[in-house]
């Protein structure tokens, strides 16, 4: 009986240690996943960063190049320097975040948006069927970005420029 009781206690201790090790492993997996996600995102806007966007674009082109079209757009906020210098960098940061949210709201789940840097954003319109789709998307993006925005207690109306190339046509 003494031996069986000792074995039972050891079995219980081993089970508790297994649970502890499992919890620690899960914690570190979550930390690694969080750091990986953060390394793929622009810290200011939480959009994809340029490097990760380019990896997605290259991957899309490598896999889909003979079958589907895509559009790649560059969106630039006009006169951003004026807003940033006149209203302050914190207001400029809020404006960038607002534009980022608006861009994300304009695209489908299969599309990608990144902040290239400064006031420039890139959009990957994956799996488009014709150039008119890209043109409609560009119009939707410009309308969303240029709609009046309430930022830092001020009503701002920004303008933006967009250019879209169509693959493989362009």
Coordinates of N, CA and C in Angstrom, one line a residue:
X1 N 0.8 -1.2 0.0 CA 0.0 0.0 0.0 C 0.9 1.3 0.0
X2 N 2.0 1.2 0.7 CA 2.8 2.4 0.7 C 3.4 2.7 -0.6
X3 N 3.8 1.7 -1.4 CA 4.3 1.9 -2.7 C 3.2 2.4 -3.6
X4 N 2.0 1.9 -3.6 CA 0.9 2.4 -4.4 C 0.6 3.8 -4.1
X5 N 0.6 4.2 -2.8 CA 0.3 5.6 -2.4 C 1.4 6.6 -3.0
X6 N 2.6 6.1 -2.9 CA 3.7 6.9 -3.4 C 3.6 7.1 -4.9
X7 N 3.3 6.1 -5.6 CA 3.1 6.1 -7.0 C 1.9 7.0 -7.4
X8 N 0.9 7.0 -6.6 CA -0.3 7.9 -6.9 C 0.1 9.3 -6.7
X9 N 0.9 9.6 -5.6 CA 1.3 11.0 -5.4 C 2.2 11.5 -6.5
X10 N 3.2 10.6 -6.9 CA 4.1 11.0 -8.0 C 3.3 11.2 -9.3
X11 N 2.3 10.3 -9.5 CA 1.5 10.5 -10.7 C 0.8 11.8 -10.7
X12 N 0.3 12.2 -9.6 CA -0.5 13.5 -9.4 C 0.5 14.7 -9.6
X13 N 1.7 14.6 -9.0 CA 2.7 15.6 -9.2 C 3.1 15.8 -10.6
X14 N 3.3 14.6 -11.3 CA 3.7 14.7 -12.7 C 2.6 15.3 -13.6
X15 N 1.4 15.0 -13.3 CA 0.2 15.6 -14.0 C 0.2 17.1 -13.8
X16 N 0.4 17.6 -12.6 CA 0.5 19.0 -12.3 C 1.6 19.7 -13.0
X17 N 2.8 19.0 -13.1 CA 3.9 19.6 -13.8 C 3.6 19.6 -15.3
X18 N 3.0 18.6 -15.8 CA 2.6 18.6 -17.3 C 1.7 19.8 -17.6
X19 N 0.7 20.0 -16.7 CA -0.2 21.1 -16.9 C 0.6 22.5 -16.9
X20 N 1.5 22.6 -15.9 CA 2.3 23.8 -15.8 C 3.1 24.0 -17.1
X21 N 3.8 23.0 -17.6 CA 4.6 23.0 -18.8 C 3.7 23.4 -20.0
X22 N 2.6 22.8 -20.0 CA 1.6 23.1 -21.1 C 1.2 24.5 -21.1
X23 N 0.9 25.1 -19.9 CA 0.5 26.5 -19.8 C 1.6 27.4 -20.2
X24 N 2.8 27.1 -19.8 CA 4.0 27.9 -20.2 C 4.2 27.9 -21.7
X25 N 4.1 26.7 -22.3 CA 4.3 26.6 -23.7 C 3.2 27.4 -24.5
X26 N 2.0 27.3 -24.0 CA 0.9 28.1 -24.6 C 1.1 29.6 -24.5
X27 N 1.6 30.0 -23.3 CA 1.9 31.4 -23.1 C 3.0 31.9 -24.2
X28 N 4.1 31.1 -24.3 CA 5.1 31.5 -25.2 C 4.7 31.4 -26.7
X29 N 3.8 30.5 -27.0 CA 3.2 30.5 -28.4 C 2.4 31.7 -28.6
X30 N 1.7 32.2 -27.6 CA 0.9 33.4 -27.8 C 1.8 34.6 -27.9
X31 N 2.9 34.7 -27.2 CA 3.8 35.8 -27.2 C 4.5 35.8 -28.6
X32 N 4.9 34.6 -29.1 CA 5.5 34.6 -30.4 C 4.5 35.0 -31.5
X33 N 3.3 34.5 -31.4 CA 2.3 34.9 -32.4 C 2.0 36.4 -32.4
X34 N 2.0 37.0 -31.2 CA 1.7 38.4 -31.0 C 2.9 39.2 -31.6
X35 N 4.1 38.8 -31.3 CA 5.3 39.5 -31.9 C 5.4 39.3 -33.4
X36 N 5.0 38.2 -33.9 CA 5.0 38.0 -35.3 C 4.0 38.9 -36.0
X37 N 2.8 39.0 -35.4 CA 1.8 39.9 -35.9 C 2.2 41.3 -35.9
X38 N 2.8 41.7 -34.8 CA 3.3 43.1 -34.7 C 4.4 43.4 -35.7
X39 N 5.3 42.4 -36.0 CA 6.4 42.6 -36.9 C 5.9 42.8 -38.3
X40 N 4.6 42.4 -38.6 CA 4.0 42.5 -39.9 C 3.2 43.8 -40.1
X41 N 3.1 44.6 -39.0 CA 2.1 45.7 -39.0 C 2.9 47.0 -38.8
X42 N 2.3 48.1 -39.4 CA 2.8 49.4 -39.2 C 2.4 49.8 -37.8
X43 N 3.3 50.3 -36.9 CA 2.9 50.6 -35.5 C 1.8 51.7 -35.4
X44 N 1.8 52.6 -36.3 CA 0.9 53.8 -36.2 C -0.5 53.4 -36.7
X45 N -0.6 52.7 -37.8 CA -1.9 52.5 -38.4 C -2.4 51.1 -38.2
X46 N -1.6 50.2 -37.8 CA -1.9 48.8 -37.7 C -2.2 48.1 -39.0
X47 N -1.9 48.8 -40.1 CA -2.0 48.1 -41.4 C -0.8 47.3 -41.6
X48 N -0.8 46.5 -42.7 CA 0.4 45.7 -43.0 C 1.6 46.7 -43.2
X49 N 2.8 46.3 -42.9 CA 3.9 47.1 -43.3 C 4.3 46.8 -44.7
X50 N 5.2 47.6 -45.3 CA 5.5 47.5 -46.7 C 6.2 46.2 -47.0
X51 N 7.1 45.7 -46.2 CA 7.8 44.4 -46.5 C 6.8 43.3 -46.5
X52 N 5.9 43.2 -45.6 CA 4.9 42.1 -45.6 C 3.9 42.2 -46.7
X53 N 3.5 43.5 -47.1 CA 2.7 43.7 -48.2 C 3.3 43.2 -49.5
X54 N 4.6 43.5 -49.6 CA 5.3 43.0 -50.8 C 5.4 41.5 -50.9
X55 N 5.6 40.9 -49.7 CA 5.6 39.4 -49.7 C 4.3 38.9 -50.2
X56 N 3.2 39.4 -49.7 CA 1.8 39.0 -50.1 C 1.6 39.2 -51.6
X57 N 2.1 40.4 -52.1 CA 2.0 40.7 -53.5 C 2.8 39.7 -54.4
X58 N 4.0 39.5 -54.0 CA 4.8 38.5 -54.7 C 4.3 37.1 -54.7
X59 N 3.8 36.7 -53.6 CA 3.1 35.4 -53.4 C 1.9 35.3 -54.3
X60 N 1.1 36.3 -54.3 CA -0.1 36.3 -55.2 C 0.3 36.2 -56.6
X61 N 1.3 37.0 -57.1 CA 1.7 37.0 -58.5 C 2.3 35.6 -58.8
X62 N 3.1 35.0 -57.9 CA 3.7 33.7 -58.2 C 2.7 32.6 -58.4
X63 N 1.6 32.7 -57.6 CA 0.6 31.6 -57.7 C -0.5 31.9 -58.7
X64 N -0.9 33.2 -58.8 CA -2.0 33.5 -59.6 C -1.7 34.1 -61.0
X65 N -0.4 34.2 -61.3 CA 0.0 35.0 -62.5 C -0.7 34.6 -63.8
X66 N -1.0 33.4 -64.0 CA -1.5 33.0 -65.3 C -3.0 32.9 -65.3
X67 N -3.6 33.1 -64.1 CA -5.1 32.8 -64.0 C -5.9 34.1 -63.8
X68 N -5.4 34.9 -62.9 CA -6.2 36.0 -62.4 C -5.5 37.4 -62.6
X69 N -6.3 38.4 -62.6 CA -5.8 39.8 -62.6 C -5.8 40.3 -61.2
X70 N -5.0 41.3 -61.0 CA -5.0 42.1 -59.7 C -4.7 43.5 -60.0
X71 N -5.1 44.4 -59.1 CA -4.8 45.8 -59.2 C -3.9 46.2 -58.0
X72 N -2.9 47.0 -58.3 CA -2.1 47.6 -57.2 C -2.2 49.1 -57.3
X73 N -2.7 49.7 -56.2 CA -2.9 51.1 -56.1 C -2.0 51.8 -55.1
X74 N -1.7 53.0 -55.5 CA -0.9 53.9 -54.6 C -1.9 55.0 -54.2
X75 N -2.1 55.2 -52.9 CA -3.0 56.3 -52.4 C -2.1 57.3 -51.7
X76 N -2.2 58.5 -52.0 CA -1.4 59.6 -51.4 C -2.3 60.7 -50.9
X77 N -2.1 61.0 -49.6 CA -2.9 62.1 -49.0 C -2.3 63.4 -49.5
X78 N -3.1 64.2 -50.2 CA -2.6 65.5 -50.6 C -2.5 66.5 -49.5
X79 N -1.5 67.3 -49.5 CA -1.2 68.3 -48.5 C -1.1 67.8 -47.1
X80 N -0.7 66.6 -46.9 CA -0.5 66.0 -45.6 C 0.5 66.8 -44.7
X81 N 1.5 67.3 -45.4 CA 2.5 68.0 -44.6 C 1.9 69.3 -44.0
X82 N 1.0 69.9 -44.8 CA 0.3 71.1 -44.2 C -0.4 70.8 -42.9
X83 N -1.2 69.7 -43.0 CA -2.0 69.3 -41.8 C -1.0 68.9 -40.6
X84 N 0.0 68.2 -40.9 CA 1.0 67.8 -39.9 C 1.7 69.0 -39.3
X85 N 2.1 69.9 -40.1 CA 2.9 71.1 -39.6 C 2.0 72.1 -39.0
X86 N 0.8 72.3 -39.5 CA -0.1 73.3 -39.0 C -0.9 72.9 -37.8
X87 N -1.4 71.7 -37.8 CA -2.2 71.2 -36.7 C -1.5 70.3 -35.7
X88 N -0.2 70.0 -36.0 CA 0.6 69.2 -35.1 C 0.7 67.8 -35.5
X89 N 1.8 67.2 -35.0 CA 2.1 65.8 -35.4 C 1.0 64.8 -34.8
X90 N 0.5 65.1 -33.6 CA -0.5 64.2 -33.1 C -1.7 64.2 -33.9
X91 N -2.1 65.3 -34.4 CA -3.3 65.4 -35.3 C -3.0 64.7 -36.6
X92 N -1.8 64.9 -37.1 CA -1.3 64.2 -38.3 C -1.4 62.7 -38.1
X93 N -1.0 62.2 -37.0 CA -1.0 60.7 -36.7 C -2.5 60.3 -36.7
X94 N -3.4 61.1 -36.1 CA -4.8 60.7 -36.0 C -5.4 60.7 -37.4
X95 N -4.9 61.6 -38.3 CA -5.4 61.6 -39.7 C -4.9 60.4 -40.4
X96 N -3.7 59.9 -40.2 CA -3.2 58.7 -40.8 C -4.0 57.5 -40.4
X97 N -4.3 57.4 -39.1 CA -5.1 56.3 -38.5 C -6.5 56.3 -39.1
X98 N -7.1 57.5 -39.3 CA -8.4 57.6 -39.8 C -8.4 57.1 -41.3
X99 N -7.4 57.6 -42.1 CA -7.3 57.2 -43.5 C -7.1 55.7 -43.6
X100 N -6.3 55.1 -42.7 CA -6.0 53.7 -42.7 C -7.3 52.9 -42.4
X101 N -8.1 53.3 -41.5 CA -9.4 52.7 -41.2 C -10.4 52.8 -42.4
X102 N -10.4 53.9 -43.0 CA -11.3 54.1 -44.2 C -10.8 53.2 -45.3
X103 N -9.5 53.1 -45.5 CA -9.0 52.2 -46.6 C -9.4 50.8 -46.3
X104 N -9.2 50.3 -45.1 CA -9.5 48.9 -44.7 C -11.0 48.7 -45.0
X105 N -11.8 49.7 -44.7 CA -13.3 49.5 -44.9 C -13.7 49.4 -46.3
X106 N -12.8 49.9 -47.2 CA -13.2 49.9 -48.7 C -12.8 48.6 -49.4
X107 N -12.0 47.8 -48.8 CA -11.5 46.6 -49.5 C -12.1 45.3 -49.0
X108 N -12.0 44.3 -49.9 CA -12.6 43.0 -49.5 C -11.5 42.3 -48.6
X109 N -12.0 41.2 -48.0 CA -11.1 40.4 -47.2 C -9.9 39.8 -47.9
X110 N -10.1 39.6 -49.2 CA -9.0 39.0 -50.0 C -8.0 40.1 -50.5
X111 N -8.3 41.3 -50.3 CA -7.4 42.4 -50.6 C -6.5 42.8 -49.5
X112 N -5.5 43.6 -49.7 CA -4.5 44.0 -48.7 C -4.3 45.5 -48.8
X113 N -4.0 46.1 -47.6 CA -3.7 47.5 -47.6 C -2.5 47.6 -46.7
X114 N -1.5 48.5 -47.1 CA -0.4 48.8 -46.2 C -0.1 50.3 -46.2
X115 N 0.6 50.7 -45.2 CA 1.2 52.0 -45.2 C 2.6 51.9 -45.7
X116 N 2.9 52.5 -46.8 CA 4.2 52.5 -47.4 C 5.1 53.3 -46.6
X117 N 4.6 54.4 -46.1 CA 5.5 55.3 -45.3 C 4.9 56.7 -45.5
X118 N 5.2 57.6 -44.5 CA 4.7 58.9 -44.6 C 3.2 58.9 -44.8
X119 N 2.7 59.6 -45.9 CA 1.3 59.6 -46.2 C 0.9 58.8 -47.4
X120 N 1.7 57.8 -47.7 CA 1.4 56.9 -48.8 C 1.0 55.5 -48.4
X121 N -0.1 55.0 -49.1 CA -0.6 53.7 -48.8 C -0.7 52.9 -50.1
X122 N -0.6 51.6 -49.9 CA -0.7 50.7 -51.1 C -1.9 49.8 -50.9
X123 N -2.5 49.5 -52.0 CA -3.7 48.6 -51.9 C -3.5 47.5 -53.0
X124 N -3.7 46.3 -52.6 CA -3.7 45.1 -53.5 C -5.1 44.7 -53.7
X125 N -5.6 44.9 -54.9 CA -7.0 44.4 -55.2 C -6.8 43.1 -55.9
X126 N -7.0 42.0 -55.1 CA -6.7 40.7 -55.6 C -7.9 40.2 -56.4
X127 N -7.7 39.4 -57.3 CA -8.7 38.7 -58.1 C -9.8 39.6 -58.7
X128 N -9.3 40.6 -59.4 CA -10.3 41.4 -60.2 C -10.5 40.8 -61.5
X129 N -11.7 41.0 -62.1 CA -12.0 40.4 -63.3 C -11.9 41.3 -64.5
X130 N -11.9 42.6 -64.3 CA -11.7 43.6 -65.4 C -11.2 44.9 -64.8
X131 N -10.7 45.8 -65.7 CA -10.2 47.0 -65.3 C -11.3 47.9 -64.6
X132 N -12.5 47.8 -65.1 CA -13.6 48.6 -64.5 C -13.7 48.4 -63.0
X133 N -13.5 47.1 -62.6 CA -13.5 46.8 -61.1 C -12.5 47.7 -60.4
X134 N -11.3 47.8 -60.9 CA -10.3 48.6 -60.3 C -10.7 50.1 -60.3
X135 N -11.3 50.5 -61.4 CA -11.7 51.9 -61.4 C -12.8 52.2 -60.4
X136 N -13.7 51.3 -60.2 CA -14.8 51.5 -59.2 C -14.2 51.5 -57.8
X137 N -13.2 50.6 -57.6 CA -12.6 50.5 -56.3 C -11.8 51.8 -56.0
X138 N -11.2 52.4 -57.0 CA -10.4 53.6 -56.9 C -11.4 54.8 -56.5
X139 N -12.5 54.8 -57.2 CA -13.5 55.8 -56.9 C -14.1 55.7 -55.4
X140 N -14.3 54.5 -55.0 CA -14.8 54.2 -53.7 C -13.7 54.6 -52.6
X141 N -12.5 54.3 -52.9 CA -11.4 54.7 -52.0 C -11.3 56.2 -51.9
X142 N -11.3 56.9 -53.0 CA -11.2 58.4 -53.0 C -12.3 59.0 -52.2
X143 N -13.6 58.5 -52.5 CA -14.7 59.0 -51.8 C -14.6 58.8 -50.3
X144 N -14.2 57.6 -49.9 CA -14.0 57.3 -48.4 C -13.0 58.2 -47.8
X145 N -11.8 58.3 -48.4 CA -10.7 59.1 -47.8 C -11.0 60.6 -47.8
X146 N -11.7 61.1 -48.8 CA -11.9 62.5 -48.9 C -13.2 63.0 -48.1
X147 N -14.0 62.1 -47.6 CA -15.2 62.4 -46.9 C -14.7 63.2 -45.6
X148 N -15.5 64.1 -45.2 CA -15.1 64.9 -44.0 C -14.9 64.0 -42.8
X149 N -13.9 64.4 -42.0 CA -13.4 63.6 -40.9 C -13.3 64.5 -39.6
X150 N -13.8 64.0 -38.5 CA -13.7 64.8 -37.3 C -12.5 64.2 -36.6
X151 N -11.4 65.0 -36.5 CA -10.1 64.6 -35.9 C -9.7 65.7 -34.9
X152 N -9.4 65.2 -33.7 CA -8.9 66.1 -32.7 C -9.8 67.3 -32.5
X153 N -11.1 67.1 -32.6 CA -12.1 68.2 -32.4 C -12.3 69.1 -33.6
X154 N -11.7 68.8 -34.7 CA -11.7 69.6 -35.9 C -12.3 68.8 -37.0
X155 N -13.1 69.5 -37.8 CA -13.7 68.9 -39.1 C -12.6 69.1 -40.2
X156 N -12.1 68.0 -40.7 CA -11.1 68.1 -41.7 C -11.6 67.4 -43.0
X157 N -11.4 68.0 -44.1 CA -11.7 67.4 -45.4 C -10.4 67.4 -46.1
X158 N -9.9 66.2 -46.3 CA -8.6 66.0 -47.0 C -8.9 65.5 -48.4
X159 N -7.9 65.7 -49.3 CA -8.0 65.2 -50.6 C -6.9 64.1 -50.8
X160 N -7.1 63.3 -51.7 CA -6.1 62.2 -52.0 C -6.0 61.9 -53.4
X161 N -4.9 61.4 -53.8 CA -4.7 61.0 -55.2 C -4.5 59.5 -55.2
X162 N -4.9 58.8 -56.3 CA -4.7 57.4 -56.4 C -4.3 57.0 -57.8
X163 N -3.5 56.1 -57.9 CA -3.1 55.5 -59.2 C -3.2 54.0 -59.1
X164 N -3.7 53.3 -60.0 CA -3.8 51.9 -60.0 C -3.3 51.3 -61.3
X165 N -2.4 50.3 -61.1 CA -2.0 49.5 -62.2 C -2.7 48.1 -62.2
X166 N -2.9 47.6 -63.4 CA -3.6 46.3 -63.5 C -2.6 45.3 -64.0
X167 N -2.5 44.2 -63.2 CA -1.6 43.0 -63.6 C -2.5 42.0 -64.3
X168 N -2.2 41.4 -65.4 CA -0.9 41.6 -66.1 C -0.9 42.7 -67.2
X169 N -2.0 43.4 -67.4 CA -2.1 44.4 -68.5 C -1.1 45.4 -68.4
X170 N -0.9 46.0 -67.2 CA 0.1 47.1 -67.1 C 1.5 46.6 -66.7

